[in-house]
Every structure is written in structure tokens, then in C-alpha cells.
Amino acid sequence: MRVFVPCEAFPSETRVALIPESVQKLTSLGLSVEVERGAGLDSYFLDTAYEKAGALIVTDRSEALSQADVVVRVRKPSLEEVSQLKRGALHISFLDPFNESELIDAFAKTGVTAISMEMIPRTTLAQKMDALSSQANLAGYFAVVKGAERLNRILPMMMTPAGTIAPSRVFVIGVGVAGLQAIATAKRMGARVEAFDTRPVVEEQVKSLGAKFVKIDLGDTGQTDQGYAKELTAEQIQKQQDGMAKICAQSDIVVTTAKLFGRPAPKIVTSEMVTGMKFGSVIVDLAVEGGGNVVGSKLDEEVQIENGPRIIGTGALEGRVAVHASQMYSSNIYNFIEHFWDAESSRIGLNLEDEILSGCVITNDGSTVHEQFK
Ligand code: NAD
């Protein structure tokens, strides 16, 4: 089977779908790998490293796309590139399927099996392929690093002959994968950390990282069977905002990570909460690509509020640590292929009844097969 790694087309994308180490592992399994010239450059992997790992460097992107059995990339392809794929090919990438019905139709029409990385089930079995988690973990880390860099003070407490500096206060809103890593990073950097989530079950996790869980009584909230947060009522949102305004006003860095899977991000930090924050404080909105958790955050911009905080809206923060983000994503892709690799036929076995495949295969054999997108 022929695997092709094209250069990412999205302008600010720095990651690459396969790094040389995974190329070597795939070639050992028996697949051949083609990499478009320069595909790894933005994540610091040279063509020569890919060649050494056994890949063929190609320059004719259209030809490689039309001949590949498996195309792997980070971001979704353009409609035009879907039409170039060969019938029966496998396409593995993030697809943003809830907002891309036209793209899904195009995959179906071309007879391509489209795998959506964000739809890999969040189960123990599929953990090694879970790219949402591997990338959110790095985004959570970098949100704190970025916030600390833009802050006008230090994070840890310092006792010096010149006086004592109190630790900065970090408030993390949303304690999923990114939020937990943000808490851990801020703690490691010496900050005093508080966190809030609508799912009460995370309180223990917050405490185990040495942070304080902010308790706001919202009545019945809970989570879905999949572990995602349920949408709040208007009254619950108001209660939450009142409770959080005080914490925001005391904080030096606020990191928001609350996404609602497949839906626009909830607006949690209101303009009153923003203007109530200290001059020189920082908000990092990790949900900015889904519309943002913070009123006033703008994608890929830093907004300075007069006499207030600066709001950082950099999208896909994991891309700022591209070496490790690519390494983790590449591992997720390799693990996916390896898991379904059938050595006897030297093919990737696609049993759509499989619990992982039934979650993430969107189109197959000319039609949309995923229940949620049919
Ligand atoms: P996410 O990115 O969808 O959301 C981040 C966090 O924001 C979540 O904890 C959510 O509860 C919270 N949130 C949503 N609305 C909020 C609001 N209005 N105010 C405050 N917080 C709000 O979450 P995620 O990181 O993708 O994780 C989702 C769930 O999946 C978690 O329970 C996580 O533990 C679970 N998970 C399980 C596995 C596994 O079992 N293999 C892997 C990854 C994640």
C-alpha cells in the first residue's frame, strides 16, 4: 500500500502528519511512503531525514494524490483535492465533519473512505490514536507558557533580600485534557492555580494536581455518556458567570478551554468579566477557533483591553510546539494504521462494525456511512 503525506495547505499550519520515525515503522510493516518535498520543514523535519527513514520524496502533488492508497494529513483537504483521490483510497485527517457537509459529500462521491481524527472514540482501546487528546494536551501546556510570556510579572513566589514576590494567580476554566495540562503546567511554574468545570467529577483531578476547584452551585449539570459536558440553561450560565467574575478579577492569567464537541464554544467570560480584570493581566482563549469562550477574543489576534487584560486568541496553539505536536499526531496515525493492518493481505482491514471504525469512518464505498452525518 502506498501512503502519501502532502504538505499542509492551511497557511498557518506548522505540523506534519507523519514524522520520519513513524515513516520507518510504516515501511517496516510493509507500506511504502511518499512525502511531498518540504512537508516536514515547518516542524523541523528535513527531506533527508524522511529519505533516511525509507520515504520517497515527491514533487508532483497531484500525481501522488491520485495514486495513493492512503493519504494522511493534519487538516482537512480542499474539495478540489478530494476529487483527485483514487476510488477506494483511505483519507485520514481532521475533517471538522460537523461543519463540512459539502466535503463529506465530495468524499462519498469520489468513493474514498474518509476517517475523521476528531471522531476517534474517546475509549481506552482507542487512546493511542486519540489526536484530540494528544493535541489538546500540548495546547494546554503552551497556553500557560504563552500567557506567562505575555504577563507583566513572574509566576512563582520569590523570597529575596529585596523583598517577597507573591505567586501569580492562574484560573483555568474547563478541565478536560487541555485544562488539566494547563493546571499542571501553571503549578510547575509556581503559580497559585484555581480551576472550574461544569462537570463536578473533575474536582478530584483538580485537587490531585494541587490546584483549588472553584465551587459554583449550578444545580444539575453532569455529562453525556461520552464524558462531554452538557449544554447549560440560561439560568445556570448566569450563576456561573456571577461566581467566576470574582475569581477572574483576582487572576493574573485566565485560560479558557471549554469546547462543546461539534457545537460552537460557549461564551463564558463576559465583557463585564473582561473589563473587571486587572490592567496587565492576560486571558488565553483556547476555544477561539470554535467561536471562543471569551467575549472579544479574535482568532490569531491579541486584543488589548484599555486599562484591562490582553486577550490572546492564537488558534491551534499546539502548532507552536510543532515538533512534539507532529510527533504525537504522527504516533496517533501510525497506531491507527498498525491497529488495523492485516499482515496476511498487506492491507488495512476495514470492518465497519469495529467499535473504533464505526466511530470515525465518515464515508465508504460511495456513500456517507456514519450515523451522525448520513
Ligand atoms: P472539551 O475540549 O470538549 O472541553 C473542555 C472542558 O470544558 C471539558 O471538561 C468540559 O466539561 C468543560 N466545559 C464545557 N462547557 C463548560 C462551561 N460552560 N464552563 C466550564 N467548563 C465547561 O473536553 P475534552 O478535553 O475533549 O474531554 C472531554 C471528556 O472526554 C472528558 O471527560 C475527558 O476526560 C474525556 N476523555 C476521555 C478519554 C478516554 O477515555 N480515552 C480521552 C480523552 C478525553
mmCIF file with all atom_site columns, N, CA and C and ligand atoms in Angstrom, residues 122-124 127 130 133 173-178 196-199 223 226-229 232 240 257-260 266 268, ligand 1:
data_model
loop_
_atom_site.group_PDB
_atom_site.id
_atom_site.type_symbol
_atom_site.label_atom_id
_atom_site.label_alt_id
_atom_site.label_comp_id
_atom_site.label_asym_id
_atom_site.label_entity_id
_atom_site.label_seq_id
_atom_site.pdbx_PDB_ins_code
_atom_site.Cartn_x
_atom_site.Cartn_y
_atom_site.Cartn_z
_atom_site.occupancy
_atom_site.B_iso_or_equiv
_atom_site.pdbx_formal_charge
_atom_site.auth_seq_id
_atom_site.auth_comp_id
_atom_site.auth_asym_id
_atom_site.auth_atom_id
_atom_site.pdbx_PDB_model_num
ATOM   1   N N   . ARG A 1 122 ? -13.452 8.219  22.333 1.00 0.00 ? 122 ARG A N   1
ATOM   2   C CA  . ARG A 1 122 ? -12.594 8.522  23.498 1.00 0.00 ? 122 ARG A CA  1
ATOM   3   C C   . ARG A 1 122 ? -12.637 7.328  24.444 1.00 0.00 ? 122 ARG A C   1
ATOM   4   N N   . THR A 1 123 ? -12.165 6.172  23.965 1.00 0.00 ? 123 THR A N   1
ATOM   5   C CA  . THR A 1 123 ? -12.195 4.959  24.779 1.00 0.00 ? 123 THR A CA  1
ATOM   6   C C   . THR A 1 123 ? -10.770 4.523  25.109 1.00 0.00 ? 123 THR A C   1
ATOM   7   N N   . THR A 1 124 ? -10.653 3.640  26.076 1.00 0.00 ? 124 THR A N   1
ATOM   8   C CA  . THR A 1 124 ? -9.322  3.167  26.475 1.00 0.00 ? 124 THR A CA  1
ATOM   9   C C   . THR A 1 124 ? -8.628  2.496  25.297 1.00 0.00 ? 124 THR A C   1
ATOM   10  N N   . GLN A 1 127 ? -7.246  5.051  22.817 1.00 0.00 ? 127 GLN A N   1
ATOM   11  C CA  . GLN A 1 127 ? -6.467  6.153  23.390 1.00 0.00 ? 127 GLN A CA  1
ATOM   12  C C   . GLN A 1 127 ? -5.204  6.471  22.599 1.00 0.00 ? 127 GLN A C   1
ATOM   13  N N   . ASP A 1 130 ? -5.918  8.773  19.754 1.00 0.00 ? 130 ASP A N   1
ATOM   14  C CA  . ASP A 1 130 ? -6.772  9.923  20.074 1.00 0.00 ? 130 ASP A CA  1
ATOM   15  C C   . ASP A 1 130 ? -6.013  11.244 19.866 1.00 0.00 ? 130 ASP A C   1
ATOM   16  N N   . SER A 1 133 ? -6.938  14.407 22.016 1.00 0.00 ? 133 SER A N   1
ATOM   17  C CA  . SER A 1 133 ? -6.270  14.460 23.309 1.00 0.00 ? 133 SER A CA  1
ATOM   18  C C   . SER A 1 133 ? -4.794  14.813 23.166 1.00 0.00 ? 133 SER A C   1
ATOM   19  N N   . ILE A 1 173 ? -10.440 27.617 33.174 1.00 0.00 ? 173 ILE A N   1
ATOM   20  C CA  . ILE A 1 173 ? -11.877 27.345 33.024 1.00 0.00 ? 173 ILE A CA  1
ATOM   21  C C   . ILE A 1 173 ? -12.048 26.222 31.995 1.00 0.00 ? 173 ILE A C   1
ATOM   22  N N   . GLY A 1 174 ? -12.615 25.120 32.428 1.00 0.00 ? 174 GLY A N   1
ATOM   23  C CA  . GLY A 1 174 ? -12.753 23.936 31.571 1.00 0.00 ? 174 GLY A CA  1
ATOM   24  C C   . GLY A 1 174 ? -11.605 22.986 31.878 1.00 0.00 ? 174 GLY A C   1
ATOM   25  N N   . VAL A 1 175 ? -11.936 21.860 32.524 1.00 0.00 ? 175 VAL A N   1
ATOM   26  C CA  . VAL A 1 175 ? -10.871 20.943 32.937 1.00 0.00 ? 175 VAL A CA  1
ATOM   27  C C   . VAL A 1 175 ? -10.999 19.617 32.196 1.00 0.00 ? 175 VAL A C   1
ATOM   28  N N   . GLY A 1 176 ? -10.834 19.670 30.878 1.00 0.00 ? 176 GLY A N   1
ATOM   29  C CA  . GLY A 1 176 ? -10.718 18.453 30.070 1.00 0.00 ? 176 GLY A CA  1
ATOM   30  C C   . GLY A 1 176 ? -9.232  18.173 29.937 1.00 0.00 ? 176 GLY A C   1
ATOM   31  N N   . VAL A 1 177 ? -8.844  17.648 28.790 1.00 0.00 ? 177 VAL A N   1
ATOM   32  C CA  . VAL A 1 177 ? -7.438  17.290 28.586 1.00 0.00 ? 177 VAL A CA  1
ATOM   33  C C   . VAL A 1 177 ? -6.548  18.546 28.608 1.00 0.00 ? 177 VAL A C   1
ATOM   34  N N   . ALA A 1 178 ? -6.944  19.573 27.867 1.00 0.00 ? 178 ALA A N   1
ATOM   35  C CA  . ALA A 1 178 ? -6.138  20.801 27.802 1.00 0.00 ? 178 ALA A CA  1
ATOM   36  C C   . ALA A 1 178 ? -6.089  21.492 29.162 1.00 0.00 ? 178 ALA A C   1
ATOM   37  N N   . PHE A 1 196 ? -12.177 25.659 37.230 1.00 0.00 ? 196 PHE A N   1
ATOM   38  C CA  . PHE A 1 196 ? -13.620 25.413 37.284 1.00 0.00 ? 196 PHE A CA  1
ATOM   39  C C   . PHE A 1 196 ? -14.062 24.619 36.059 1.00 0.00 ? 196 PHE A C   1
ATOM   40  N N   . ASP A 1 197 ? -15.006 23.730 36.268 1.00 0.00 ? 197 ASP A N   1
ATOM   41  C CA  . ASP A 1 197 ? -15.629 22.981 35.174 1.00 0.00 ? 197 ASP A CA  1
ATOM   42  C C   . ASP A 1 197 ? -17.062 22.702 35.582 1.00 0.00 ? 197 ASP A C   1
ATOM   43  N N   . THR A 1 198 ? -17.951 22.595 34.581 1.00 0.00 ? 198 THR A N   1
ATOM   44  C CA  . THR A 1 198 ? -19.349 22.300 34.920 1.00 0.00 ? 198 THR A CA  1
ATOM   45  C C   . THR A 1 198 ? -19.523 20.838 35.327 1.00 0.00 ? 198 THR A C   1
ATOM   46  N N   . ARG A 1 199 ? -18.537 20.001 35.013 1.00 0.00 ? 199 ARG A N   1
ATOM   47  C CA  . ARG A 1 199 ? -18.645 18.600 35.407 1.00 0.00 ? 199 ARG A CA  1
ATOM   48  C C   . ARG A 1 199 ? -18.014 18.442 36.793 1.00 0.00 ? 199 ARG A C   1
ATOM   49  N N   . GLN A 1 223 ? -22.728 15.122 32.745 1.00 0.00 ? 223 GLN A N   1
ATOM   50  C CA  . GLN A 1 223 ? -22.030 14.910 31.483 1.00 0.00 ? 223 GLN A CA  1
ATOM   51  C C   . GLN A 1 223 ? -22.781 13.881 30.646 1.00 0.00 ? 223 GLN A C   1
ATOM   52  N N   . GLN A 1 226 ? -20.669 10.006 26.753 1.00 0.00 ? 226 GLN A N   1
ATOM   53  C CA  . GLN A 1 226 ? -19.322 10.067 26.182 1.00 0.00 ? 226 GLN A CA  1
ATOM   54  C C   . GLN A 1 226 ? -18.350 10.846 27.066 1.00 0.00 ? 226 GLN A C   1
ATOM   55  N N   . GLY A 1 227 ? -18.846 11.435 28.163 1.00 0.00 ? 227 GLY A N   1
ATOM   56  C CA  . GLY A 1 227 ? -17.962 12.192 29.041 1.00 0.00 ? 227 GLY A CA  1
ATOM   57  C C   . GLY A 1 227 ? -17.873 13.662 28.678 1.00 0.00 ? 227 GLY A C   1
ATOM   58  N N   . TYR A 1 228 ? -18.679 14.109 27.708 1.00 0.00 ? 228 TYR A N   1
ATOM   59  C CA  . TYR A 1 228 ? -18.648 15.524 27.348 1.00 0.00 ? 228 TYR A CA  1
ATOM   60  C C   . TYR A 1 228 ? -19.623 16.312 28.224 1.00 0.00 ? 228 TYR A C   1
ATOM   61  N N   . ALA A 1 229 ? -19.353 17.634 28.331 1.00 0.00 ? 229 ALA A N   1
ATOM   62  C CA  . ALA A 1 229 ? -20.232 18.474 29.138 1.00 0.00 ? 229 ALA A CA  1
ATOM   63  C C   . ALA A 1 229 ? -21.569 18.660 28.424 1.00 0.00 ? 229 ALA A C   1
ATOM   64  N N   . LEU A 1 232 ? -25.528 24.202 29.165 1.00 0.00 ? 232 LEU A N   1
ATOM   65  C CA  . LEU A 1 232 ? -26.155 24.766 30.364 1.00 0.00 ? 232 LEU A CA  1
ATOM   66  C C   . LEU A 1 232 ? -27.409 25.556 30.004 1.00 0.00 ? 232 LEU A C   1
ATOM   67  N N   . GLN A 1 240 ? -23.128 30.839 36.875 1.00 0.00 ? 240 GLN A N   1
ATOM   68  C CA  . GLN A 1 240 ? -21.717 30.534 36.649 1.00 0.00 ? 240 GLN A CA  1
ATOM   69  C C   . GLN A 1 240 ? -20.914 31.824 36.451 1.00 0.00 ? 240 GLN A C   1
ATOM   70  N N   . THR A 1 257 ? -10.752 26.793 28.181 1.00 0.00 ? 257 THR A N   1
ATOM   71  C CA  . THR A 1 257 ? -10.562 25.626 27.305 1.00 0.00 ? 257 THR A CA  1
ATOM   72  C C   . THR A 1 257 ? -11.877 24.941 26.976 1.00 0.00 ? 257 THR A C   1
ATOM   73  N N   . ALA A 1 258 ? -13.017 25.597 27.272 1.00 0.00 ? 258 ALA A N   1
ATOM   74  C CA  . ALA A 1 258 ? -14.294 24.889 27.198 1.00 0.00 ? 258 ALA A CA  1
ATOM   75  C C   . ALA A 1 258 ? -14.849 24.828 25.776 1.00 0.00 ? 258 ALA A C   1
ATOM   76  N N   . LYS A 1 259 ? -14.795 23.638 25.231 1.00 0.00 ? 259 LYS A N   1
ATOM   77  C CA  . LYS A 1 259 ? -15.387 23.430 23.911 1.00 0.00 ? 259 LYS A CA  1
ATOM   78  C C   . LYS A 1 259 ? -16.621 22.571 24.112 1.00 0.00 ? 259 LYS A C   1
ATOM   79  N N   . LEU A 1 260 ? -17.567 22.664 23.207 1.00 0.00 ? 260 LEU A N   1
ATOM   80  C CA  . LEU A 1 260 ? -18.699 21.732 23.227 1.00 0.00 ? 260 LEU A CA  1
ATOM   81  C C   . LEU A 1 260 ? -18.574 20.963 21.939 1.00 0.00 ? 260 LEU A C   1
ATOM   82  N N   . PRO A 1 266 ? -19.072 27.686 24.168 1.00 0.00 ? 266 PRO A N   1
ATOM   83  C CA  . PRO A 1 266 ? -19.926 28.564 24.985 1.00 0.00 ? 266 PRO A CA  1
ATOM   84  C C   . PRO A 1 266 ? -19.171 29.844 25.365 1.00 0.00 ? 266 PRO A C   1
ATOM   85  N N   . ILE A 1 268 ? -18.243 32.152 27.962 1.00 0.00 ? 268 ILE A N   1
ATOM   86  C CA  . ILE A 1 268 ? -18.219 32.037 29.422 1.00 0.00 ? 268 ILE A CA  1
ATOM   87  C C   . ILE A 1 268 ? -17.728 33.326 30.062 1.00 0.00 ? 268 ILE A C   1
HETATM 88  P P1  . NAD B 2 .   ? -13.564 19.513 25.630 1.00 0.00 ? 1   NAD B P1  1
HETATM 89  O O1  . NAD B 2 .   ? -12.402 20.060 24.886 1.00 0.00 ? 1   NAD B O1  1
HETATM 90  O O2  . NAD B 2 .   ? -14.770 19.105 24.895 1.00 0.00 ? 1   NAD B O2  1
HETATM 91  O O3  . NAD B 2 .   ? -13.975 20.571 26.778 1.00 0.00 ? 1   NAD B O3  1
HETATM 92  C C1  . NAD B 2 .   ? -13.021 21.011 27.743 1.00 0.00 ? 1   NAD B C1  1
HETATM 93  C C2  . NAD B 2 .   ? -13.674 21.075 29.113 1.00 0.00 ? 1   NAD B C2  1
HETATM 94  O O4  . NAD B 2 .   ? -14.569 22.198 29.154 1.00 0.00 ? 1   NAD B O4  1
HETATM 95  C C3  . NAD B 2 .   ? -14.494 19.876 29.496 1.00 0.00 ? 1   NAD B C3  1
HETATM 96  O O5  . NAD B 2 .   ? -14.003 19.348 30.710 1.00 0.00 ? 1   NAD B O5  1
HETATM 97  C C4  . NAD B 2 .   ? -15.917 20.429 29.674 1.00 0.00 ? 1   NAD B C4  1
HETATM 98  O O6  . NAD B 2 .   ? -16.623 19.798 30.727 1.00 0.00 ? 1   NAD B O6  1
HETATM 99  C C5  . NAD B 2 .   ? -15.642 21.865 30.009 1.00 0.00 ? 1   NAD B C5  1
HETATM 100 N N1  . NAD B 2 .   ? -16.780 22.783 29.777 1.00 0.00 ? 1   NAD B N1  1
HETATM 101 C C6  . NAD B 2 .   ? -17.712 22.767 28.807 1.00 0.00 ? 1   NAD B C6  1
HETATM 102 N N2  . NAD B 2 .   ? -18.586 23.798 28.956 1.00 0.00 ? 1   NAD B N2  1
HETATM 103 C C7  . NAD B 2 .   ? -18.179 24.489 30.065 1.00 0.00 ? 1   NAD B C7  1
HETATM 104 C C8  . NAD B 2 .   ? -18.657 25.651 30.733 1.00 0.00 ? 1   NAD B C8  1
HETATM 105 N N3  . NAD B 2 .   ? -19.736 26.307 30.310 1.00 0.00 ? 1   NAD B N3  1
HETATM 106 N N4  . NAD B 2 .   ? -17.976 26.069 31.819 1.00 0.00 ? 1   NAD B N4  1
HETATM 107 C C9  . NAD B 2 .   ? -16.878 25.415 32.263 1.00 0.00 ? 1   NAD B C9  1
HETATM 108 N N5  . NAD B 2 .   ? -16.391 24.314 31.678 1.00 0.00 ? 1   NAD B N5  1
HETATM 109 C C10 . NAD B 2 .   ? -17.018 23.849 30.593 1.00 0.00 ? 1   NAD B C10 1
HETATM 110 O O7  . NAD B 2 .   ? -13.100 18.280 26.540 1.00 0.00 ? 1   NAD B O7  1
HETATM 111 P P2  . NAD B 2 .   ? -12.017 17.168 26.240 1.00 0.00 ? 1   NAD B P2  1
HETATM 112 O O8  . NAD B 2 .   ? -10.728 17.602 26.800 1.00 0.00 ? 1   NAD B O8  1
HETATM 113 O O9  . NAD B 2 .   ? -12.067 16.778 24.815 1.00 0.00 ? 1   NAD B O9  1
HETATM 114 O O10 . NAD B 2 .   ? -12.563 15.991 27.140 1.00 0.00 ? 1   NAD B O10 1
HETATM 115 C C11 . NAD B 2 .   ? -13.933 15.643 27.141 1.00 0.00 ? 1   NAD B C11 1
HETATM 116 C C12 . NAD B 2 .   ? -14.163 14.435 28.016 1.00 0.00 ? 1   NAD B C12 1
HETATM 117 O O11 . NAD B 2 .   ? -13.643 13.271 27.405 1.00 0.00 ? 1   NAD B O11 1
HETATM 118 C C13 . NAD B 2 .   ? -13.531 14.478 29.391 1.00 0.00 ? 1   NAD B C13 1
HETATM 119 O O12 . NAD B 2 .   ? -14.399 13.846 30.282 1.00 0.00 ? 1   NAD B O12 1
HETATM 120 C C14 . NAD B 2 .   ? -12.309 13.664 29.275 1.00 0.00 ? 1   NAD B C14 1
HETATM 121 O O13 . NAD B 2 .   ? -11.845 13.119 30.491 1.00 0.00 ? 1   NAD B O13 1
HETATM 122 C C15 . NAD B 2 .   ? -12.838 12.596 28.346 1.00 0.00 ? 1   NAD B C15 1
HETATM 123 N N6  . NAD B 2 .   ? -11.766 11.929 27.636 1.00 0.00 ? 1   NAD B N6  1
HETATM 124 C C16 . NAD B 2 .   ? -11.692 10.568 27.738 1.00 0.00 ? 1   NAD B C16 1
HETATM 125 C C17 . NAD B 2 .   ? -10.675 9.904  27.070 1.00 0.00 ? 1   NAD B C17 1
HETATM 126 C C18 . NAD B 2 .   ? -10.551 8.406  27.158 1.00 0.00 ? 1   NAD B C18 1
HETATM 127 O O14 . NAD B 2 .   ? -11.247 7.797  27.928 1.00 0.00 ? 1   NAD B O14 1
HETATM 128 N N7  . NAD B 2 .   ? -9.713  7.795  26.368 1.00 0.00 ? 1   NAD B N7  1
HETATM 129 C C19 . NAD B 2 .   ? -9.762  10.594 26.310 1.00 0.00 ? 1   NAD B C19 1
HETATM 130 C C20 . NAD B 2 .   ? -9.881  11.987 26.222 1.00 0.00 ? 1   NAD B C20 1
HETATM 131 C C21 . NAD B 2 .   ? -10.899 12.638 26.893 1.00 0.00 ? 1   NAD B C21 1
#
